Amino acid sequence: MIDDILADFQRNWHVYASMPLIAALIGYVTKVVAIRMMFWPIEFRGFRPFFGWQGIVPRKAARMAAIACDTMTDRLISAGDVVQRLDPERVAKELEKPLLEAVAEITREVAEEYQPALWESLPPQAQDLVVRRVQAEAPKVVKSILATIQSDVDAVFDLKGMVVENLVKDKELLNRIFLEAGKREFQFIARSGIVFGFAIGFIQMFAWATLHSPWVMPIFGGLTGWFTDWLALKMIFNPREPKRYLGLFTWQGLFLKRRKEVAADYGALIAKEIITPHNVLHAVLRGPLADRLFAVVERQVTDAMDRQTRLARPLVAITVGSRRYRQLKHSVAEKVMRRMPDTLAFIEDYAEEAMDIRNTLVQKMQELSAEEFEDLIRPAFQQDEWILITVGAVLGFAVGELQVLLVENLAN
Protein backbone atom coordinates (compact mmCIF):
# COMPACT_ATOMS: atom_id res chain seq x y z
CA MET A 1 0.00 0.00 0.00
CA ILE A 2 2.69 2.48 1.04
CA ASP A 3 4.86 1.38 -1.85
CA ASP A 4 2.02 2.04 -4.28
CA ILE A 5 1.49 5.52 -2.83
CA LEU A 6 5.18 6.34 -3.06
CA ALA A 7 5.31 5.09 -6.63
CA ASP A 8 2.31 7.27 -7.51
CA PHE A 9 4.04 10.25 -5.87
CA GLN A 10 7.11 9.68 -8.03
CA ARG A 11 5.13 9.28 -11.25
CA ASN A 12 2.82 12.24 -10.65
CA TRP A 13 4.93 14.47 -8.42
CA HIS A 14 3.89 17.56 -10.41
CA VAL A 15 0.21 16.73 -9.71
CA TYR A 16 0.82 16.47 -5.98
CA ALA A 17 3.01 19.57 -5.95
CA SER A 18 0.16 21.53 -7.49
CA MET A 19 -2.30 20.64 -4.71
CA PRO A 20 -0.95 22.94 -1.95
CA LEU A 21 -0.53 25.73 -4.49
CA ILE A 22 -4.09 25.41 -5.75
CA ALA A 23 -5.39 25.13 -2.19
CA ALA A 24 -3.53 28.34 -1.33
CA LEU A 25 -5.12 30.00 -4.36
CA ILE A 26 -8.55 28.78 -3.25
CA GLY A 27 -7.93 30.18 0.23
CA TYR A 28 -6.92 33.57 -1.14
CA VAL A 29 -9.63 33.91 -3.79
CA THR A 30 -12.45 32.90 -1.46
CA LYS A 31 -11.29 35.53 1.08
CA VAL A 32 -11.06 38.33 -1.47
CA VAL A 33 -14.51 37.48 -2.85
CA ALA A 34 -15.99 37.28 0.64
CA ILE A 35 -14.57 40.69 1.59
CA ARG A 36 -15.90 42.27 -1.58
CA MET A 37 -19.31 40.76 -0.92
CA MET A 38 -19.36 42.46 2.46
CA PHE A 39 -19.12 45.94 0.94
CA TRP A 40 -19.99 45.83 -2.77
CA PRO A 41 -21.97 46.52 -4.79
CA ILE A 42 -23.33 49.58 -3.03
CA GLU A 43 -26.76 49.10 -4.62
CA PHE A 44 -28.53 45.85 -5.49
CA ARG A 45 -27.54 44.34 -8.83
CA GLY A 46 -29.43 41.51 -10.44
CA PHE A 47 -33.05 40.45 -10.45
CA ARG A 48 -35.03 40.70 -7.24
CA PRO A 49 -35.73 38.98 -5.00
CA PHE A 50 -33.37 36.01 -5.35
CA PHE A 51 -30.98 36.55 -8.25
CA GLY A 52 -28.53 39.30 -7.41
CA TRP A 53 -26.48 40.75 -4.62
CA GLN A 54 -25.91 43.90 -2.62
CA GLY A 55 -23.03 44.32 -0.19
CA ILE A 56 -23.99 43.28 3.32
CA VAL A 57 -22.94 46.58 4.90
CA PRO A 58 -24.76 48.88 2.41
CA ARG A 59 -27.77 46.51 2.35
CA LYS A 60 -28.11 46.95 6.09
CA ALA A 61 -27.00 50.57 6.06
CA ALA A 62 -29.61 51.80 8.55
CA ARG A 63 -28.81 49.09 11.08
CA MET A 64 -25.06 49.35 10.53
CA ALA A 65 -25.21 53.14 10.85
CA ALA A 66 -27.23 52.85 14.06
CA ILE A 67 -24.70 50.40 15.54
CA ALA A 68 -21.75 52.57 14.55
CA CYS A 69 -23.57 55.63 15.86
CA ASP A 70 -24.40 54.01 19.20
CA THR A 71 -20.76 53.10 19.74
CA MET A 72 -19.65 56.56 18.68
CA THR A 73 -22.13 58.70 20.63
CA ASP A 74 -22.65 56.51 23.70
CA ARG A 75 -19.00 55.79 24.39
CA LEU A 76 -16.89 58.30 22.51
CA ILE A 77 -18.50 61.69 22.13
CA SER A 78 -21.68 63.52 23.10
CA ALA A 79 -23.54 66.54 21.79
CA GLY A 80 -22.18 68.45 24.77
CA ASP A 81 -18.60 67.55 23.82
CA VAL A 82 -19.24 69.05 20.40
CA VAL A 83 -20.96 72.32 21.35
CA GLN A 84 -19.77 73.15 24.88
CA ARG A 85 -16.26 74.00 23.67
CA LEU A 86 -17.46 76.96 21.61
CA ASP A 87 -16.74 80.24 23.39
CA PRO A 88 -19.68 82.67 22.94
CA GLU A 89 -17.31 85.68 23.06
CA ARG A 90 -15.07 84.19 20.38
CA VAL A 91 -18.04 83.19 18.22
CA ALA A 92 -19.41 86.73 18.37
CA LYS A 93 -15.99 88.07 17.42
CA GLU A 94 -15.58 85.65 14.51
CA LEU A 95 -19.04 86.61 13.22
CA GLU A 96 -18.59 90.35 13.70
CA LYS A 97 -18.27 91.42 10.07
CA PRO A 98 -20.87 89.13 8.42
CA LEU A 99 -23.17 89.62 11.40
CA LEU A 100 -23.16 93.41 11.11
CA GLU A 101 -23.83 93.18 7.38
CA ALA A 102 -26.72 90.76 7.90
CA VAL A 103 -28.21 92.89 10.70
CA ALA A 104 -28.08 96.01 8.51
CA GLU A 105 -29.91 94.22 5.69
CA ILE A 106 -32.54 92.76 8.03
CA THR A 107 -33.15 96.10 9.73
CA ARG A 108 -33.72 97.89 6.42
CA GLU A 109 -35.91 95.07 5.07
CA VAL A 110 -38.14 95.04 8.15
CA ALA A 111 -38.42 98.81 8.29
CA GLU A 112 -39.39 99.00 4.63
CA GLU A 113 -41.85 96.14 5.04
CA TYR A 114 -43.70 97.39 8.13
CA GLN A 115 -43.32 101.17 8.00
CA PRO A 116 -42.18 102.06 4.49
CA ALA A 117 -43.46 105.63 4.61
CA LEU A 118 -41.90 106.39 7.99
CA TRP A 119 -38.58 104.76 7.04
CA GLU A 120 -38.34 106.60 3.74
CA SER A 121 -39.13 109.90 5.45
CA LEU A 122 -36.14 109.52 7.75
CA PRO A 123 -32.93 111.20 6.62
CA PRO A 124 -30.02 108.86 5.82
CA GLN A 125 -28.25 109.81 9.05
CA ALA A 126 -31.30 108.78 11.10
CA GLN A 127 -31.61 105.50 9.17
CA ASP A 128 -27.93 104.75 9.82
CA LEU A 129 -28.40 105.52 13.52
CA VAL A 130 -31.24 103.00 13.75
CA VAL A 131 -29.13 100.37 11.97
CA ARG A 132 -26.14 101.01 14.25
CA ARG A 133 -28.25 100.69 17.38
CA VAL A 134 -29.58 97.32 16.21
CA GLN A 135 -26.07 96.23 15.21
CA ALA A 136 -24.80 97.08 18.69
CA GLU A 137 -27.34 94.66 20.11
CA ALA A 138 -26.46 91.81 17.72
CA PRO A 139 -23.37 90.41 19.49
CA LYS A 140 -25.32 90.19 22.75
CA VAL A 141 -28.04 88.24 20.93
CA VAL A 142 -25.49 85.83 19.43
CA LYS A 143 -23.88 85.17 22.82
CA SER A 144 -27.27 84.71 24.47
CA ILE A 145 -28.41 82.25 21.78
CA LEU A 146 -25.23 80.17 22.06
CA ALA A 147 -25.33 80.21 25.87
CA THR A 148 -28.95 79.05 25.80
CA ILE A 149 -28.09 76.25 23.37
CA GLN A 150 -25.14 75.14 25.52
CA SER A 151 -27.30 75.02 28.63
CA ASP A 152 -29.53 72.38 27.00
CA VAL A 153 -27.79 71.25 23.83
CA ASP A 154 -29.86 68.07 23.42
CA ALA A 155 -32.96 70.22 22.97
CA VAL A 156 -31.70 71.66 19.67
CA PHE A 157 -29.02 69.24 18.43
CA ASP A 158 -29.63 65.56 17.68
CA LEU A 159 -26.09 64.21 17.32
CA LYS A 160 -27.20 60.60 16.81
CA GLY A 161 -29.70 61.62 14.18
CA MET A 162 -27.04 63.62 12.33
CA VAL A 163 -24.56 60.73 12.33
CA VAL A 164 -27.11 58.15 11.17
CA GLU A 165 -28.49 60.46 8.48
CA ASN A 166 -25.05 61.09 7.01
CA LEU A 167 -24.07 57.41 7.05
CA VAL A 168 -27.33 56.14 5.52
CA LYS A 169 -27.26 58.87 2.88
CA ASP A 170 -23.64 58.08 1.95
CA LYS A 171 -23.19 54.30 1.92
CA GLU A 172 -19.69 54.69 0.48
CA LEU A 173 -18.79 56.59 3.63
CA LEU A 174 -20.29 53.85 5.78
CA ASN A 175 -18.13 51.34 3.93
CA ARG A 176 -15.07 53.48 4.47
CA ILE A 177 -15.57 53.57 8.23
CA PHE A 178 -15.34 49.80 8.46
CA LEU A 179 -12.73 49.42 5.72
CA GLU A 180 -10.35 52.05 7.07
CA ALA A 181 -10.73 51.00 10.69
CA GLY A 182 -10.14 47.37 9.73
CA LYS A 183 -7.84 47.71 6.71
CA ARG A 184 -5.07 45.57 8.23
CA GLU A 185 -7.60 42.96 9.33
CA PHE A 186 -9.03 42.61 5.84
CA GLN A 187 -5.53 42.26 4.42
CA PHE A 188 -4.82 39.59 7.03
CA ILE A 189 -7.98 37.67 6.06
CA ALA A 190 -6.96 37.59 2.40
CA ARG A 191 -3.32 36.67 3.05
CA SER A 192 -4.17 34.11 5.72
CA GLY A 193 -6.14 32.24 3.07
CA ILE A 194 -2.86 31.57 1.27
CA VAL A 195 -1.10 30.21 4.35
CA PHE A 196 -3.98 28.16 5.69
CA GLY A 197 -4.91 26.93 2.23
CA PHE A 198 -1.33 25.85 1.55
CA ALA A 199 -1.28 23.87 4.83
CA ILE A 200 -4.60 22.19 4.06
CA GLY A 201 -3.24 21.38 0.59
CA PHE A 202 -0.67 19.05 2.15
CA ILE A 203 -3.42 17.13 3.93
CA GLN A 204 -5.28 17.03 0.62
CA MET A 205 -2.22 15.46 -1.03
CA PHE A 206 -2.24 12.50 1.31
CA ALA A 207 -6.02 12.11 1.07
CA TRP A 208 -5.78 12.00 -2.73
CA ALA A 209 -2.87 9.58 -2.65
CA THR A 210 -4.83 7.26 -0.37
CA LEU A 211 -8.31 7.49 -1.89
CA HIS A 212 -7.95 8.77 -5.47
CA SER A 213 -11.59 9.76 -5.23
CA PRO A 214 -12.88 12.62 -7.43
CA TRP A 215 -14.68 13.88 -4.32
CA VAL A 216 -11.43 14.61 -2.49
CA MET A 217 -10.72 17.82 -4.39
CA PRO A 218 -14.13 19.54 -4.04
CA ILE A 219 -14.53 18.42 -0.43
CA PHE A 220 -11.13 19.78 0.51
CA GLY A 221 -11.80 22.91 -1.55
CA GLY A 222 -15.01 23.51 0.38
CA LEU A 223 -13.21 22.77 3.65
CA THR A 224 -10.44 25.20 2.76
CA GLY A 225 -12.91 27.97 1.91
CA TRP A 226 -14.97 27.42 5.06
CA PHE A 227 -12.22 26.76 7.59
CA THR A 228 -9.90 29.55 6.50
CA ASP A 229 -12.75 32.10 6.61
CA TRP A 230 -13.80 30.93 10.07
CA LEU A 231 -10.26 30.79 11.47
CA ALA A 232 -9.26 34.20 10.09
CA LEU A 233 -12.31 35.84 11.67
CA LYS A 234 -11.49 34.20 14.99
CA MET A 235 -7.88 35.35 14.87
CA ILE A 236 -8.86 38.97 14.25
CA PHE A 237 -10.79 39.36 17.51
CA ASN A 238 -9.49 36.57 19.75
CA PRO A 239 -8.03 36.50 22.25
CA ARG A 240 -8.70 39.99 23.58
CA GLU A 241 -5.53 39.94 25.66
CA PRO A 242 -2.13 38.51 24.58
CA LYS A 243 -2.02 34.76 25.14
CA ARG A 244 0.81 32.27 24.74
CA TYR A 245 0.12 29.08 22.79
CA LEU A 246 2.06 25.82 23.15
CA GLY A 247 4.80 27.78 24.82
CA LEU A 248 6.00 28.79 21.35
CA PHE A 249 4.25 31.99 20.31
CA THR A 250 2.00 34.74 21.65
CA TRP A 251 -1.12 35.93 19.88
CA GLN A 252 -3.63 38.69 20.47
CA GLY A 253 -6.62 39.49 18.30
CA LEU A 254 -5.15 41.55 15.47
CA PHE A 255 -7.72 44.34 15.69
CA LEU A 256 -7.26 44.76 19.43
CA LYS A 257 -3.49 44.70 19.08
CA ARG A 258 -3.66 47.74 16.77
CA ARG A 259 -5.69 49.93 19.13
CA LYS A 260 -3.51 53.05 18.88
CA GLU A 261 -3.31 52.95 15.08
CA VAL A 262 -7.03 52.23 14.69
CA ALA A 263 -7.91 55.04 17.11
CA ALA A 264 -5.88 57.55 15.08
CA ASP A 265 -7.38 56.48 11.73
CA TYR A 266 -10.93 56.24 13.06
CA GLY A 267 -10.79 59.60 14.85
CA ALA A 268 -9.40 61.33 11.75
CA LEU A 269 -12.08 59.87 9.47
CA ILE A 270 -15.01 60.73 11.76
CA ALA A 271 -13.72 64.26 12.35
CA LYS A 272 -13.14 64.83 8.63
CA GLU A 273 -16.28 63.24 7.20
CA ILE A 274 -19.07 63.10 9.80
CA ILE A 275 -18.84 65.26 12.92
CA THR A 276 -17.67 68.35 11.08
CA PRO A 277 -18.59 71.97 11.90
CA HIS A 278 -20.52 72.16 8.63
CA ASN A 279 -22.56 69.04 9.40
CA VAL A 280 -23.14 70.12 13.00
CA LEU A 281 -24.36 73.59 12.00
CA HIS A 282 -26.55 72.11 9.26
CA ALA A 283 -28.07 69.65 11.75
CA VAL A 284 -28.81 72.41 14.24
CA LEU A 285 -30.30 74.76 11.63
CA ARG A 286 -32.08 72.26 9.39
CA GLY A 287 -32.47 69.16 11.51
CA PRO A 288 -35.60 67.79 13.21
CA LEU A 289 -35.03 70.07 16.21
CA ALA A 290 -34.73 73.27 14.16
CA ASP A 291 -38.13 74.49 15.43
CA ARG A 292 -36.74 74.54 18.95
CA LEU A 293 -33.78 76.58 17.78
CA PHE A 294 -36.16 79.02 16.10
CA ALA A 295 -37.99 79.41 19.41
CA VAL A 296 -34.68 80.25 21.10
CA VAL A 297 -33.77 82.74 18.37
CA GLU A 298 -37.19 84.36 18.42
CA ARG A 299 -37.07 84.76 22.21
CA GLN A 300 -33.64 86.38 22.10
CA VAL A 301 -34.57 88.64 19.17
CA THR A 302 -37.78 89.68 20.90
CA ASP A 303 -35.92 90.55 24.11
CA ALA A 304 -33.38 92.57 22.15
CA MET A 305 -36.05 94.51 20.26
CA ASP A 306 -38.00 95.16 23.44
CA ARG A 307 -34.86 96.56 25.05
CA GLN A 308 -34.30 98.86 22.08
CA THR A 309 -37.90 100.14 22.05
CA ARG A 310 -38.47 100.19 25.84
CA LEU A 311 -38.90 103.96 26.08
CA ALA A 312 -40.70 104.34 22.75
CA ARG A 313 -42.86 101.20 23.02
CA PRO A 314 -46.17 103.11 23.48
CA LEU A 315 -45.35 105.14 20.38
CA VAL A 316 -44.40 102.00 18.47
CA ALA A 317 -47.66 100.34 19.50
CA ILE A 318 -49.63 103.33 18.23
CA THR A 319 -47.60 103.68 15.03
CA VAL A 320 -47.34 100.01 14.09
CA GLY A 321 -50.02 98.37 16.22
CA SER A 322 -49.50 95.74 18.93
CA ARG A 323 -50.41 92.85 16.63
CA ARG A 324 -48.20 94.14 13.82
CA TYR A 325 -45.37 94.68 16.30
CA ARG A 326 -45.55 90.99 17.32
CA GLN A 327 -45.57 90.01 13.66
CA LEU A 328 -42.57 92.29 13.09
CA LYS A 329 -40.56 90.53 15.82
CA HIS A 330 -41.52 87.13 14.39
CA SER A 331 -40.49 88.29 10.91
CA VAL A 332 -37.11 89.46 12.21
CA ALA A 333 -36.54 86.03 13.81
CA GLU A 334 -37.41 84.30 10.53
CA LYS A 335 -35.02 86.51 8.58
CA VAL A 336 -32.27 85.83 11.12
CA MET A 337 -32.79 82.06 10.75
CA ARG A 338 -32.70 82.30 6.93
CA ARG A 339 -29.36 84.08 7.03
CA MET A 340 -27.81 81.89 9.70
CA PRO A 341 -26.33 79.19 7.39
CA ASP A 342 -24.38 81.75 5.35
CA THR A 343 -23.40 83.77 8.42
CA LEU A 344 -22.32 80.81 10.57
CA ALA A 345 -20.13 79.47 7.76
CA PHE A 346 -17.60 82.10 8.90
CA ILE A 347 -17.00 80.28 12.20
CA GLU A 348 -16.31 76.83 10.74
CA ASP A 349 -12.52 77.16 10.97
CA TYR A 350 -12.71 78.32 14.58
CA ALA A 351 -15.30 75.66 15.41
CA GLU A 352 -13.09 72.88 13.99
CA GLU A 353 -10.22 74.04 16.16
CA ALA A 354 -12.35 74.50 19.29
CA MET A 355 -14.32 71.24 19.01
CA ASP A 356 -11.13 69.23 18.42
CA ILE A 357 -13.21 66.20 17.46
CA ARG A 358 -10.30 64.08 16.23
CA ASN A 359 -8.25 64.24 19.42
CA THR A 360 -11.35 63.82 21.56
CA LEU A 361 -12.26 60.62 19.73
CA VAL A 362 -8.72 59.25 19.87
CA GLN A 363 -8.46 59.91 23.59
CA LYS A 364 -11.85 58.37 24.36
CA MET A 365 -11.11 55.34 22.17
CA GLN A 366 -7.94 54.62 24.08
CA GLU A 367 -10.00 54.51 27.27
CA LEU A 368 -12.39 51.86 25.91
CA SER A 369 -12.34 48.32 27.24
CA ALA A 370 -11.27 45.55 24.85
CA GLU A 371 -14.91 44.52 24.40
CA GLU A 372 -16.05 48.08 23.67
CA PHE A 373 -13.17 48.63 21.26
CA GLU A 374 -14.08 45.45 19.40
CA ASP A 375 -17.58 46.84 18.84
CA LEU A 376 -16.17 49.50 16.50
CA ILE A 377 -15.75 47.05 13.63
CA ARG A 378 -17.21 43.74 14.83
CA PRO A 379 -20.72 44.52 13.48
CA ALA A 380 -19.38 44.48 9.91
CA PHE A 381 -18.31 40.86 10.43
CA GLN A 382 -21.23 39.73 12.59
CA GLN A 383 -23.94 40.74 10.14
CA ASP A 384 -24.65 37.63 8.07
CA GLU A 385 -21.23 36.23 8.92
CA TRP A 386 -22.55 32.77 8.07
CA ILE A 387 -23.16 33.92 4.49
CA LEU A 388 -19.52 34.87 4.06
CA ILE A 389 -18.28 31.55 5.44
CA THR A 390 -20.80 29.65 3.32
CA VAL A 391 -19.75 31.56 0.21
CA GLY A 392 -16.15 30.65 0.95
CA ALA A 393 -17.10 26.98 1.22
CA VAL A 394 -19.20 27.00 -1.97
CA LEU A 395 -16.50 28.79 -3.97
CA GLY A 396 -13.90 26.40 -2.60
CA PHE A 397 -16.04 23.41 -3.58
CA ALA A 398 -16.49 24.78 -7.12
CA VAL A 399 -12.77 25.43 -7.52
CA GLY A 400 -12.15 21.90 -6.20
CA GLU A 401 -14.25 20.53 -9.06
CA LEU A 402 -12.06 22.42 -11.51
CA GLN A 403 -9.03 21.10 -9.69
CA VAL A 404 -10.16 17.54 -10.42
CA LEU A 405 -10.08 18.32 -14.15
CA LEU A 406 -6.70 19.97 -13.79
CA VAL A 407 -5.24 17.01 -11.91
CA GLU A 408 -6.57 14.58 -14.49
CA ASN A 409 -5.02 16.64 -17.29
CA LEU A 410 -1.70 16.85 -15.47
CA ALA A 411 -1.76 13.12 -14.81
CA ASN A 412 -2.30 12.45 -18.50
Short mmCIF file of C-alpha atoms in Angstrom, two decimals, residues 72-217:
data_model
loop_
_atom_site.label_atom_id
_atom_site.label_comp_id
_atom_site.label_asym_id
_atom_site.label_seq_id
_atom_site.Cartn_x
_atom_site.Cartn_y
_atom_site.Cartn_z
CA MET A 72 -19.65 56.56 18.68
CA THR A 73 -22.13 58.70 20.63
CA ASP A 74 -22.65 56.51 23.70
CA ARG A 75 -19.00 55.79 24.39
CA LEU A 76 -16.89 58.30 22.51
CA ILE A 77 -18.50 61.69 22.13
CA SER A 78 -21.68 63.52 23.10
CA ALA A 79 -23.54 66.54 21.79
CA GLY A 80 -22.18 68.45 24.77
CA ASP A 81 -18.60 67.55 23.82
CA VAL A 82 -19.24 69.05 20.40
CA VAL A 83 -20.96 72.32 21.35
CA GLN A 84 -19.77 73.15 24.88
CA ARG A 85 -16.26 74.00 23.67
CA LEU A 86 -17.46 76.96 21.61
CA ASP A 87 -16.74 80.24 23.39
CA PRO A 88 -19.68 82.67 22.94
CA GLU A 89 -17.31 85.68 23.06
CA ARG A 90 -15.07 84.19 20.38
CA VAL A 91 -18.04 83.19 18.22
CA ALA A 92 -19.41 86.73 18.37
CA LYS A 93 -15.99 88.07 17.42
CA GLU A 94 -15.58 85.65 14.51
CA LEU A 95 -19.04 86.61 13.22
CA GLU A 96 -18.59 90.35 13.70
CA LYS A 97 -18.27 91.42 10.07
CA PRO A 98 -20.87 89.13 8.42
CA LEU A 99 -23.17 89.62 11.40
CA LEU A 100 -23.16 93.41 11.11
CA GLU A 101 -23.83 93.18 7.38
CA ALA A 102 -26.72 90.76 7.90
CA VAL A 103 -28.21 92.89 10.70
CA ALA A 104 -28.08 96.01 8.51
CA GLU A 105 -29.91 94.22 5.69
CA ILE A 106 -32.54 92.76 8.03
CA THR A 107 -33.15 96.10 9.73
CA ARG A 108 -33.72 97.89 6.42
CA GLU A 109 -35.91 95.07 5.07
CA VAL A 110 -38.14 95.04 8.15
CA ALA A 111 -38.42 98.81 8.29
CA GLU A 112 -39.39 99.00 4.63
CA GLU A 113 -41.85 96.14 5.04
CA TYR A 114 -43.70 97.39 8.13
CA GLN A 115 -43.32 101.17 8.00
CA PRO A 116 -42.18 102.06 4.49
CA ALA A 117 -43.46 105.63 4.61
CA LEU A 118 -41.90 106.39 7.99
CA TRP A 119 -38.58 104.76 7.04
CA GLU A 120 -38.34 106.60 3.74
CA SER A 121 -39.13 109.90 5.45
CA LEU A 122 -36.14 109.52 7.75
CA PRO A 123 -32.93 111.20 6.62
CA PRO A 124 -30.02 108.86 5.82
CA GLN A 125 -28.25 109.81 9.05
CA ALA A 126 -31.30 108.78 11.10
CA GLN A 127 -31.61 105.50 9.17
CA ASP A 128 -27.93 104.75 9.82
CA LEU A 129 -28.40 105.52 13.52
CA VAL A 130 -31.24 103.00 13.75
CA VAL A 131 -29.13 100.37 11.97
CA ARG A 132 -26.14 101.01 14.25
CA ARG A 133 -28.25 100.69 17.38
CA VAL A 134 -29.58 97.32 16.21
CA GLN A 135 -26.07 96.23 15.21
CA ALA A 136 -24.80 97.08 18.69
CA GLU A 137 -27.34 94.66 20.11
CA ALA A 138 -26.46 91.81 17.72
CA PRO A 139 -23.37 90.41 19.49
CA LYS A 140 -25.32 90.19 22.75
CA VAL A 141 -28.04 88.24 20.93
CA VAL A 142 -25.49 85.83 19.43
CA LYS A 143 -23.88 85.17 22.82
CA SER A 144 -27.27 84.71 24.47
CA ILE A 145 -28.41 82.25 21.78
CA LEU A 146 -25.23 80.17 22.06
CA ALA A 147 -25.33 80.21 25.87
CA THR A 148 -28.95 79.05 25.80
CA ILE A 149 -28.09 76.25 23.37
CA GLN A 150 -25.14 75.14 25.52
CA SER A 151 -27.30 75.02 28.63
CA ASP A 152 -29.53 72.38 27.00
CA VAL A 153 -27.79 71.25 23.83
CA ASP A 154 -29.86 68.07 23.42
CA ALA A 155 -32.96 70.22 22.97
CA VAL A 156 -31.70 71.66 19.67
CA PHE A 157 -29.02 69.24 18.43
CA ASP A 158 -29.63 65.56 17.68
CA LEU A 159 -26.09 64.21 17.32
CA LYS A 160 -27.20 60.60 16.81
CA GLY A 161 -29.70 61.62 14.18
CA MET A 162 -27.04 63.62 12.33
CA VAL A 163 -24.56 60.73 12.33
CA VAL A 164 -27.11 58.15 11.17
CA GLU A 165 -28.49 60.46 8.48
CA ASN A 166 -25.05 61.09 7.01
CA LEU A 167 -24.07 57.41 7.05
CA VAL A 168 -27.33 56.14 5.52
CA LYS A 169 -27.26 58.87 2.88
CA ASP A 170 -23.64 58.08 1.95
CA LYS A 171 -23.19 54.30 1.92
CA GLU A 172 -19.69 54.69 0.48
CA LEU A 173 -18.79 56.59 3.63
CA LEU A 174 -20.29 53.85 5.78
CA ASN A 175 -18.13 51.34 3.93
CA ARG A 176 -15.07 53.48 4.47
CA ILE A 177 -15.57 53.57 8.23
CA PHE A 178 -15.34 49.80 8.46
CA LEU A 179 -12.73 49.42 5.72
CA GLU A 180 -10.35 52.05 7.07
CA ALA A 181 -10.73 51.00 10.69
CA GLY A 182 -10.14 47.37 9.73
CA LYS A 183 -7.84 47.71 6.71
CA ARG A 184 -5.07 45.57 8.23
CA GLU A 185 -7.60 42.96 9.33
CA PHE A 186 -9.03 42.61 5.84
CA GLN A 187 -5.53 42.26 4.42
CA PHE A 188 -4.82 39.59 7.03
CA ILE A 189 -7.98 37.67 6.06
CA ALA A 190 -6.96 37.59 2.40
CA ARG A 191 -3.32 36.67 3.05
CA SER A 192 -4.17 34.11 5.72
CA GLY A 193 -6.14 32.24 3.07
CA ILE A 194 -2.86 31.57 1.27
CA VAL A 195 -1.10 30.21 4.35
CA PHE A 196 -3.98 28.16 5.69
CA GLY A 197 -4.91 26.93 2.23
CA PHE A 198 -1.33 25.85 1.55
CA ALA A 199 -1.28 23.87 4.83
CA ILE A 200 -4.60 22.19 4.06
CA GLY A 201 -3.24 21.38 0.59
CA PHE A 202 -0.67 19.05 2.15
CA ILE A 203 -3.42 17.13 3.93
CA GLN A 204 -5.28 17.03 0.62
CA MET A 205 -2.22 15.46 -1.03
CA PHE A 206 -2.24 12.50 1.31
CA ALA A 207 -6.02 12.11 1.07
CA TRP A 208 -5.78 12.00 -2.73
CA ALA A 209 -2.87 9.58 -2.65
CA THR A 210 -4.83 7.26 -0.37
CA LEU A 211 -8.31 7.49 -1.89
CA HIS A 212 -7.95 8.77 -5.47
CA SER A 213 -11.59 9.76 -5.23
CA PRO A 214 -12.88 12.62 -7.43
CA TRP A 215 -14.68 13.88 -4.32
CA VAL A 216 -11.43 14.61 -2.49
CA MET A 217 -10.72 17.82 -4.39
#
